[in-house]
Tab-separated table of C-alpha atoms in Angstrom:
chain	number	residue	atom	x	y	z
S	18	MET	CA	31.705	21.964	4.509
S	19	LYS	CA	29.560	21.942	1.380
S	20	LEU	CA	27.712	19.283	-0.633
S	21	HIS	CA	27.559	19.994	-4.357
S	22	LEU	CA	24.828	17.928	-6.029
S	23	SER	CA	24.651	17.898	-9.802
S	24	VAL	CA	23.212	16.123	-12.839
S	25	ASP	CA	25.288	15.582	-15.983
S	26	ASP	CA	24.349	15.124	-19.654
S	27	VAL	CA	21.046	16.981	-19.335
S	28	ILE	CA	19.245	17.613	-22.606
S	29	CYS	CA	16.153	15.364	-22.841
S	30	SER	CA	14.378	17.100	-19.952
S	31	LEU	CA	15.018	20.408	-21.683
S	32	MET	CA	13.673	19.034	-24.943
S	33	ASP	CA	10.507	18.022	-23.059
S	34	LEU	CA	9.790	21.693	-22.380
S	35	CYS	CA	9.428	22.267	-26.113
S	36	SER	CA	7.803	19.008	-27.144
S	37	GLN	CA	5.241	18.950	-24.309
S	38	ALA	CA	4.777	22.705	-23.726
S	39	PRO	CA	3.777	22.244	-20.069
S	40	ASN	CA	2.129	24.968	-18.013
S	41	SER	CA	5.094	24.763	-15.644
S	42	VAL	CA	8.589	23.304	-15.918
S	43	PHE	CA	7.683	21.270	-12.845
S	44	ASP	CA	5.028	19.386	-14.780
S	45	ILE	CA	7.976	17.486	-16.282
S	46	PRO	CA	8.888	14.541	-13.968
S	47	PHE	CA	12.639	15.280	-13.928
S	48	TRP	CA	12.170	18.870	-12.768
S	49	CYS	CA	9.338	17.896	-10.430
S	50	LEU	CA	11.646	15.486	-8.599
S	51	LEU	CA	14.230	18.213	-8.042
S	52	ARG	CA	11.554	20.564	-6.718
S	53	ASP	CA	10.304	17.896	-4.297
S	54	LEU	CA	13.823	17.330	-2.959
S	55	ASN	CA	14.282	21.055	-2.478
S	56	GLU	CA	10.998	21.323	-0.586
S	57	LYS	CA	11.790	18.341	1.654
S	58	TYR	CA	15.477	18.913	2.345
S	59	GLY	CA	16.508	22.324	1.040
S	60	ALA	CA	18.608	20.692	-1.681
S	61	VAL	CA	19.928	22.795	-4.551
S	62	PHE	CA	21.038	21.420	-7.906
S	63	THR	CA	23.530	22.286	-10.596
S	64	ILE	CA	22.472	21.108	-14.043
S	65	TYR	CA	25.219	20.390	-16.571
S	66	ALA	CA	23.538	20.551	-19.952
S	67	PHE	CA	24.441	20.330	-23.614
S	68	GLU	CA	23.648	23.147	-26.017
S	69	ASN	CA	21.954	20.827	-28.498
S	70	TYR	CA	20.804	17.311	-29.244
S	71	ALA	CA	22.190	15.890	-32.502
S	72	GLU	CA	22.085	19.407	-33.983
S	73	SER	CA	18.304	18.944	-34.349
S	74	PHE	CA	17.318	20.600	-31.077
S	75	HIS	CA	19.019	23.634	-29.558
S	76	VAL	CA	18.361	25.059	-26.116
S	77	ASN	CA	17.637	28.471	-27.658
S	78	CYS	CA	14.309	26.941	-28.748
S	79	ILE	CA	13.115	26.838	-25.146
S	80	PRO	CA	10.522	29.582	-24.460
S	81	LYS	CA	11.801	32.330	-22.172
S	82	GLN	CA	8.930	31.753	-19.744
S	83	TYR	CA	10.530	28.469	-18.681
S	84	TRP	CA	13.938	30.029	-18.097
S	85	ALA	CA	12.208	32.704	-16.018
S	86	GLU	CA	10.521	30.008	-13.944
S	87	PHE	CA	13.860	28.299	-13.335
S	88	ALA	CA	15.337	31.616	-12.222
S	89	ASP	CA	12.418	32.303	-9.888
S	90	CYS	CA	12.684	28.930	-8.136
S	91	LYS	CA	16.182	29.762	-6.763
S	92	PHE	CA	17.323	26.127	-6.345
S	93	ILE	CA	18.552	25.324	-9.861
S	94	ARG	CA	21.526	26.642	-11.787
S	95	PHE	CA	22.916	25.668	-15.176
S	96	GLY	CA	26.421	25.078	-16.444
S	97	PHE	CA	27.675	24.311	-19.944
S	98	HIS	CA	28.647	20.638	-20.105
S	99	GLY	CA	30.816	21.010	-23.181
S	100	VAL	CA	30.508	19.401	-26.587
S	101	PHE	CA	29.413	15.840	-27.166
S	102	ARG	CA	32.113	15.064	-29.716
S	103	ARG	CA	35.709	16.237	-29.922
S	104	GLU	CA	36.030	19.322	-32.094
S	105	LYS	CA	38.225	22.380	-32.476
S	106	ASN	CA	38.012	25.144	-29.906
S	107	ASP	CA	35.926	27.446	-32.104
S	108	PHE	CA	33.202	24.776	-32.139
S	109	PHE	CA	33.318	24.653	-28.333
S	110	GLU	CA	33.162	28.445	-28.191
S	111	ARG	CA	30.151	28.693	-30.515
S	112	GLN	CA	28.172	26.176	-28.490
S	113	CYS	CA	29.198	27.802	-25.215
S	114	ILE	CA	28.046	31.218	-26.438
S	115	GLY	CA	24.798	29.732	-27.726
S	116	PHE	CA	24.160	28.004	-24.428
S	117	TYR	CA	24.684	30.984	-22.142
S	118	SER	CA	22.778	33.374	-24.397
S	119	CYS	CA	19.537	31.503	-23.653
S	120	PHE	CA	18.963	32.227	-19.992
S	121	PRO	CA	19.441	35.000	-17.420
S	122	GLU	CA	22.768	35.504	-15.716
S	123	ALA	CA	21.230	34.592	-12.352
S	124	LEU	CA	20.981	30.973	-13.554
S	125	ARG	CA	24.685	30.606	-14.387
S	126	ALA	CA	26.597	28.110	-12.253
S	127	ASP	CA	30.059	29.174	-11.161
S	128	THR	CA	31.153	25.535	-10.718
S	129	ILE	CA	31.068	23.167	-13.681
S	130	ARG	CA	31.964	19.647	-14.748
S	131	LEU	CA	32.743	19.183	-18.431
S	132	HIS	CA	31.832	16.148	-20.512
S	133	ARG	CA	34.666	13.586	-20.446
S	134	TYR	CA	36.573	16.005	-18.180
S	135	GLU	CA	38.103	17.557	-21.286
S	136	ALA	CA	39.198	21.168	-21.724
S	137	ASP	CA	42.396	23.012	-22.485
S	138	PRO	CA	43.330	26.412	-21.005
S	139	SER	CA	41.729	28.231	-23.958
S	140	MET	CA	38.377	26.530	-23.343
S	141	ILE	CA	38.608	27.295	-19.638
S	142	GLY	CA	39.250	30.933	-20.578
S	143	ILE	CA	36.008	30.932	-22.577
S	144	LEU	CA	34.090	29.565	-19.581
S	145	ARG	CA	35.492	32.288	-17.324
S	146	ARG	CA	33.624	34.863	-19.416
S	147	TYR	CA	30.430	33.347	-18.033
S	148	GLY	CA	31.376	33.437	-14.373
S	149	VAL	CA	32.940	29.985	-14.080
S	150	SER	CA	35.388	30.013	-11.177
S	151	ALA	CA	35.617	26.306	-10.229
S	152	ILE	CA	35.913	23.085	-12.237
S	153	LEU	CA	35.235	19.549	-11.037
S	154	CYS	CA	37.750	16.799	-11.845
S	155	ARG	CA	37.086	13.085	-12.334
S	156	GLU	CA	36.178	10.861	-9.402
S	157	ASP	CA	38.169	7.701	-8.593
S	158	GLU	CA	35.275	5.295	-9.140
S	159	SER	CA	35.083	5.525	-12.909
S	160	ARG	CA	38.840	4.939	-13.120
S	161	LYS	CA	38.225	1.482	-11.658
S	162	ILE	CA	36.009	0.765	-14.675
S	163	ASN	CA	38.163	2.279	-17.398
S	164	ASP	CA	41.658	3.597	-17.939
S	165	PHE	CA	40.683	7.229	-18.398
S	166	PRO	CA	43.263	9.958	-19.008
S	167	PRO	CA	43.785	12.702	-16.399
S	168	SER	CA	41.202	15.471	-16.210
S	169	TYR	CA	41.621	18.545	-18.402
S	170	MET	CA	45.238	19.658	-18.842
S	171	PHE	CA	46.650	17.861	-15.787
S	172	THR	CA	49.256	15.141	-15.768
S	173	GLU	CA	48.484	12.039	-13.740
S	174	ASN	CA	50.681	13.193	-10.852
S	175	GLU	CA	49.211	16.696	-10.899
S	176	GLU	CA	45.671	15.374	-10.748
S	177	LYS	CA	46.490	13.202	-7.740
S	178	ARG	CA	47.055	16.422	-5.769
S	179	ILE	CA	43.484	17.588	-6.419
S	180	GLY	CA	41.190	16.760	-3.507
S	181	THR	CA	37.938	17.943	-1.987
S	182	VAL	CA	39.547	21.182	-0.803
S	183	PRO	CA	39.712	23.581	-3.792
S	184	VAL	CA	43.124	24.089	-5.394
S	185	LYS	CA	43.445	27.377	-7.271
S	186	ILE	CA	45.448	27.403	-10.506
S	187	ASN	CA	45.582	30.513	-12.703
S	188	GLY	CA	42.481	31.938	-11.033
S	189	ILE	CA	40.368	28.779	-11.326
S	190	SER	CA	39.633	26.425	-8.420
S	191	PHE	CA	39.800	22.700	-9.133
S	192	VAL	CA	37.987	20.173	-6.953
S	193	LYS	CA	37.854	16.392	-7.128
S	194	THR	CA	34.429	14.869	-7.678
S	195	SER	CA	33.686	12.536	-4.764
S	196	LEU	CA	30.852	10.150	-5.631
S	197	ARG	CA	28.917	9.038	-8.693
S	198	ILE	CA	25.508	7.880	-7.502
S	199	GLU	CA	24.731	5.188	-10.081
S	200	LEU	CA	27.939	3.289	-9.315
S	201	HIS	CA	26.722	2.449	-5.805
S	202	GLU	CA	24.036	0.497	-4.066
S	203	LYS	CA	22.153	2.926	-1.812
S	204	ASN	CA	23.483	1.750	1.566
S	205	GLN	CA	27.051	1.675	0.288
S	206	LEU	CA	26.586	5.189	-1.123
S	207	LEU	CA	25.393	6.518	2.227
S	208	GLN	CA	28.207	4.774	4.088
S	209	GLU	CA	30.829	6.306	1.821
S	210	LEU	CA	29.207	9.730	2.044
S	211	ASN	CA	29.108	9.557	5.842
S	212	GLU	CA	32.783	8.609	5.911
S	213	LEU	CA	33.644	11.522	3.623
S	214	ILE	CA	31.751	13.965	5.813
S	215	SER	CA	33.371	12.666	8.994
S	216	LYS	CA	36.929	13.011	7.689
S	217	SER	CA	36.600	16.187	5.589
S	218	SER	CA	37.669	19.641	6.708
S	219	ASP	CA	35.376	22.649	7.012
S	220	ASP	CA	36.547	24.057	3.672
S	221	ALA	CA	35.921	20.839	1.739
S	222	ILE	CA	33.441	20.531	-1.129
S	223	ILE	CA	31.968	17.048	-1.479
S	224	ALA	CA	30.732	16.725	-5.057
S	225	VAL	CA	28.088	14.049	-5.687
S	226	PHE	CA	26.500	13.533	-9.092
S	227	THR	CA	24.505	11.355	-11.411
S	228	HIS	CA	23.429	11.515	-15.054
S	229	GLU	CA	20.061	12.557	-16.416
S	230	LYS	CA	19.308	9.053	-17.727
S	231	PHE	CA	19.739	7.582	-14.231
S	232	VAL	CA	17.731	10.106	-12.202
S	233	SER	CA	14.471	8.172	-12.233
S	234	GLU	CA	16.110	4.791	-11.550
S	235	TYR	CA	18.180	6.145	-8.673
S	236	SER	CA	15.663	8.593	-7.237
S	237	ASP	CA	15.661	6.741	-3.890
S	238	SER	CA	19.430	7.102	-3.640
S	239	ILE	CA	19.286	10.799	-4.509
S	240	ASP	CA	16.576	11.275	-1.883
S	241	ALA	CA	18.708	9.422	0.692
S	242	VAL	CA	21.723	11.640	-0.048
S	243	CYS	CA	19.632	14.777	0.405
S	244	ARG	CA	18.089	13.451	3.622
S	245	LEU	CA	21.509	12.591	5.055
S	246	VAL	CA	22.920	16.047	4.276
S	247	ASN	CA	19.819	17.689	5.726
S	248	LYS	CA	20.390	15.860	9.039
S	249	HIS	CA	24.073	16.800	9.336
S	250	SER	CA	24.764	20.067	11.133
S	251	ASN	CA	28.229	20.535	9.632
S	252	ILE	CA	27.425	20.329	5.913
S	253	ASP	CA	25.251	22.498	3.685
S	254	PHE	CA	24.066	22.309	0.097
S	255	THR	CA	25.840	24.514	-2.410
S	256	PHE	CA	25.694	25.190	-6.151
Protein backbone atom coordinates (compact mmCIF):
# COMPACT_ATOMS: atom_id res chain seq x y z
CA MET A 1 0.00 0.00 0.00
CA LYS A 2 1.23 3.48 -0.86
CA LEU A 3 0.54 7.01 0.42
CA HIS A 4 0.78 9.70 -2.25
CA LEU A 5 1.16 13.15 -0.68
CA SER A 6 0.91 16.18 -2.91
CA VAL A 7 0.44 19.95 -3.01
CA ASP A 8 -1.72 21.60 -5.67
CA ASP A 9 -1.71 25.10 -7.20
CA VAL A 10 1.97 25.71 -6.48
CA ILE A 11 3.39 28.88 -8.00
CA CYS A 12 4.04 31.46 -5.24
CA SER A 13 6.79 29.38 -3.61
CA LEU A 14 8.44 29.10 -7.01
CA MET A 15 8.15 32.83 -7.53
CA ASP A 16 9.91 33.31 -4.17
CA LEU A 17 13.02 31.66 -5.61
CA CYS A 18 13.32 34.51 -8.10
CA SER A 19 12.14 37.40 -5.96
CA GLN A 20 14.21 36.46 -2.88
CA ALA A 21 17.19 34.74 -4.56
CA PRO A 22 17.93 32.56 -1.51
CA ASN A 23 21.19 30.67 -1.06
CA SER A 24 19.14 27.47 -0.94
CA VAL A 25 15.60 26.57 -1.97
CA PHE A 26 15.14 25.43 1.62
CA ASP A 27 15.57 28.98 2.88
CA ILE A 28 12.00 29.48 1.62
CA PRO A 29 9.53 28.41 4.39
CA PHE A 30 7.35 26.26 2.10
CA TRP A 31 10.27 24.15 0.88
CA CYS A 32 11.85 24.10 4.33
CA LEU A 33 8.71 22.52 5.78
CA LEU A 34 8.78 19.74 3.18
CA ARG A 35 12.45 19.07 3.92
CA ASP A 36 11.74 18.86 7.66
CA LEU A 37 8.95 16.34 7.08
CA ASN A 38 11.23 14.25 4.90
CA GLU A 39 13.95 14.27 7.55
CA LYS A 40 11.54 13.33 10.35
CA TYR A 41 9.35 10.77 8.59
CA GLY A 42 10.84 9.93 5.20
CA ALA A 43 7.95 11.68 3.45
CA VAL A 44 8.18 12.43 -0.26
CA PHE A 45 6.12 15.05 -2.06
CA THR A 46 4.67 15.59 -5.50
CA ILE A 47 4.29 19.26 -6.40
CA TYR A 48 1.58 20.18 -8.91
CA ALA A 49 2.58 23.56 -10.27
CA PHE A 50 1.44 26.06 -12.86
CA GLU A 51 3.72 27.19 -15.66
CA ASN A 52 3.10 30.87 -14.95
CA TYR A 53 1.44 33.41 -12.72
CA ALA A 54 -0.85 35.84 -14.57
CA GLU A 55 1.51 35.64 -17.57
CA SER A 56 3.88 37.94 -15.63
CA PHE A 57 6.03 35.21 -14.10
CA HIS A 58 7.05 31.99 -15.84
CA VAL A 59 8.83 29.07 -14.24
CA ASN A 60 11.55 29.25 -16.90
CA CYS A 61 12.79 32.33 -14.99
CA ILE A 62 13.91 30.15 -12.10
CA PRO A 63 17.73 29.78 -12.04
CA LYS A 64 18.92 26.28 -12.92
CA GLN A 65 20.82 26.01 -9.63
CA TYR A 66 17.51 25.72 -7.78
CA TRP A 67 16.19 22.99 -10.06
CA ALA A 68 19.47 21.14 -9.52
CA GLU A 69 19.02 21.42 -5.77
CA PHE A 70 15.50 20.01 -6.02
CA ALA A 71 16.83 17.11 -8.07
CA ASP A 72 19.62 16.43 -5.58
CA CYS A 73 17.27 16.29 -2.59
CA LYS A 74 15.46 13.19 -3.98
CA PHE A 75 12.18 13.76 -2.09
CA ILE A 76 10.41 16.22 -4.40
CA ARG A 77 9.00 15.75 -7.88
CA PHE A 78 7.01 18.10 -10.08
CA GLY A 79 3.96 17.62 -12.26
CA PHE A 80 2.20 20.04 -14.60
CA HIS A 81 -1.04 21.16 -12.96
CA GLY A 82 -2.63 22.36 -16.18
CA VAL A 83 -3.84 25.80 -17.17
CA PHE A 84 -5.57 28.20 -14.83
CA ARG A 85 -8.28 29.18 -17.29
CA ARG A 86 -10.08 27.13 -19.92
CA GLU A 87 -8.39 27.43 -23.29
CA LYS A 88 -7.89 25.45 -26.47
CA ASN A 89 -5.59 22.45 -26.44
CA ASP A 90 -2.71 24.25 -28.16
CA PHE A 91 -2.60 26.66 -25.21
CA PHE A 92 -2.41 23.70 -22.83
CA GLU A 93 0.33 22.15 -24.96
CA ARG A 94 2.44 25.32 -25.05
CA GLN A 95 2.32 25.71 -21.28
CA CYS A 96 3.02 22.01 -20.74
CA ILE A 97 6.08 22.16 -22.99
CA GLY A 98 7.27 25.33 -21.28
CA PHE A 99 6.85 23.76 -17.86
CA TYR A 100 8.74 20.54 -18.51
CA SER A 101 11.55 22.27 -20.40
CA CYS A 102 12.66 24.01 -17.19
CA PHE A 103 13.91 21.15 -15.07
CA PRO A 104 15.72 17.81 -15.39
CA GLU A 105 13.84 14.67 -16.30
CA ALA A 106 14.64 13.16 -12.89
CA LEU A 107 12.21 15.66 -11.32
CA ARG A 108 9.21 14.66 -13.46
CA ALA A 109 6.32 13.07 -11.58
CA ASP A 110 4.67 10.11 -13.27
CA THR A 111 1.42 10.69 -11.34
CA ILE A 112 -0.43 13.98 -11.71
CA ARG A 113 -3.60 15.78 -10.69
CA LEU A 114 -4.83 18.45 -13.08
CA HIS A 115 -6.46 21.73 -12.09
CA ARG A 116 -10.26 21.32 -11.91
CA TYR A 117 -9.75 17.67 -12.91
CA GLU A 118 -10.07 18.72 -16.55
CA ALA A 119 -8.41 17.09 -19.55
CA ASP A 120 -9.51 15.40 -22.73
CA PRO A 121 -7.70 12.44 -24.33
CA SER A 122 -5.57 14.78 -26.47
CA MET A 123 -4.28 16.61 -23.39
CA ILE A 124 -3.57 13.31 -21.66
CA GLY A 125 -1.61 12.28 -24.77
CA ILE A 126 0.53 15.41 -24.39
CA LEU A 127 1.25 14.55 -20.75
CA ARG A 128 2.33 11.03 -21.69
CA ARG A 129 5.25 12.54 -23.62
CA TYR A 130 6.63 13.61 -20.25
CA GLY A 131 6.36 10.27 -18.50
CA VAL A 132 2.88 10.66 -17.01
CA SER A 133 1.42 7.20 -16.45
CA ALA A 134 -1.21 7.84 -13.73
CA ILE A 135 -3.83 10.54 -13.18
CA LEU A 136 -5.67 11.35 -9.95
CA CYS A 137 -9.45 11.85 -10.05
CA ARG A 138 -11.58 14.04 -7.77
CA GLU A 139 -12.18 13.08 -4.16
CA ASP A 140 -15.71 12.75 -2.73
CA GLU A 141 -15.34 15.54 -0.18
CA SER A 142 -15.40 18.47 -2.56
CA ARG A 143 -18.52 17.05 -4.21
CA LYS A 144 -20.33 17.59 -0.91
CA ILE A 145 -19.51 21.30 -1.24
CA ASN A 146 -20.28 21.77 -4.92
CA ASP A 147 -21.93 19.97 -7.80
CA PHE A 148 -18.77 19.35 -9.79
CA PRO A 149 -18.80 17.48 -13.11
CA PRO A 150 -17.04 14.10 -13.41
CA SER A 151 -13.25 14.10 -13.68
CA TYR A 152 -11.64 14.38 -17.11
CA MET A 153 -13.52 12.52 -19.85
CA PHE A 154 -15.48 10.18 -17.57
CA THR A 155 -19.23 9.98 -17.22
CA GLU A 156 -20.62 10.02 -13.70
CA ASN A 157 -21.13 6.24 -13.70
CA GLU A 158 -17.66 5.60 -15.11
CA GLU A 159 -16.02 7.72 -12.45
CA LYS A 160 -17.82 5.85 -9.68
CA ARG A 161 -15.82 2.76 -10.68
CA ILE A 162 -12.51 4.53 -10.01
CA GLY A 163 -11.16 3.71 -6.56
CA THR A 164 -7.86 3.64 -4.71
CA VAL A 165 -6.67 0.64 -6.74
CA PRO A 166 -5.42 1.93 -10.13
CA VAL A 167 -7.67 1.32 -13.13
CA LYS A 168 -5.82 1.31 -16.44
CA ILE A 169 -7.54 2.84 -19.47
CA ASN A 170 -5.70 3.25 -22.78
CA GLY A 171 -2.34 2.88 -21.06
CA ILE A 172 -3.02 5.40 -18.27
CA SER A 173 -3.84 4.43 -14.68
CA PHE A 174 -6.60 6.39 -12.95
CA VAL A 175 -6.83 6.58 -9.17
CA LYS A 176 -9.36 8.29 -6.92
CA THR A 177 -8.00 10.99 -4.64
CA SER A 178 -8.80 10.02 -1.04
CA LEU A 179 -8.49 13.02 1.27
CA ARG A 180 -8.15 16.78 1.01
CA ILE A 181 -6.39 17.97 4.15
CA GLU A 182 -7.93 21.43 4.56
CA LEU A 183 -11.47 20.04 4.59
CA HIS A 184 -10.84 18.23 7.88
CA GLU A 185 -10.10 18.96 11.48
CA LYS A 186 -6.86 17.15 12.35
CA ASN A 187 -8.30 14.35 14.50
CA GLN A 188 -11.04 13.64 11.97
CA LEU A 189 -8.42 13.56 9.20
CA LEU A 190 -6.33 11.00 11.07
CA GLN A 191 -9.37 8.89 11.88
CA GLU A 192 -10.42 8.77 8.24
CA LEU A 193 -6.87 8.01 7.11
CA ASN A 194 -6.56 5.17 9.63
CA GLU A 195 -9.85 3.72 8.41
CA LEU A 196 -8.67 3.92 4.80
CA ILE A 197 -5.42 2.16 5.62
CA SER A 198 -7.18 -0.59 7.58
CA LYS A 199 -9.62 -1.44 4.79
CA SER A 200 -7.40 -0.91 1.72
CA SER A 201 -5.68 -3.68 -0.20
CA ASP A 202 -1.93 -4.00 -0.69
CA ASP A 203 -2.12 -2.53 -4.20
CA ALA A 204 -4.07 0.56 -3.14
CA ILE A 205 -2.77 4.12 -3.50
CA ILE A 206 -4.14 6.49 -0.88
CA ALA A 207 -3.82 10.01 -2.29
CA VAL A 208 -3.82 12.85 0.26
CA PHE A 209 -3.36 16.47 -0.75
CA THR A 210 -3.64 20.11 0.12
CA HIS A 211 -3.10 23.41 -1.71
CA GLU A 212 -0.09 25.68 -1.50
CA LYS A 213 -2.09 28.47 0.18
CA PHE A 214 -3.09 26.13 3.02
CA VAL A 215 0.29 24.51 3.76
CA SER A 216 1.29 26.89 6.53
CA GLU A 217 -2.15 26.91 8.19
CA TYR A 218 -2.43 23.13 8.12
CA SER A 219 1.20 22.26 8.79
CA ASP A 220 0.24 20.39 11.99
CA SER A 221 -2.19 18.23 10.05
CA ILE A 222 0.37 17.50 7.34
CA ASP A 223 2.90 16.58 10.04
CA ALA A 224 0.33 14.28 11.69
CA VAL A 225 -0.37 12.51 8.39
CA CYS A 226 3.33 11.92 7.82
CA ARG A 227 3.83 10.69 11.38
CA LEU A 228 0.92 8.26 11.09
CA VAL A 229 2.21 6.81 7.81
CA ASN A 230 5.71 6.53 9.27
CA LYS A 231 4.35 4.40 12.15
CA HIS A 232 2.38 2.01 9.93
CA SER A 233 4.31 -1.03 8.72
CA ASN A 234 2.00 -1.73 5.78
CA ILE A 235 2.08 1.64 3.99
CA ASP A 236 4.93 3.56 2.38
CA PHE A 237 5.31 7.00 0.86
CA THR A 238 5.32 7.21 -2.92
CA PHE A 239 5.53 9.92 -5.58
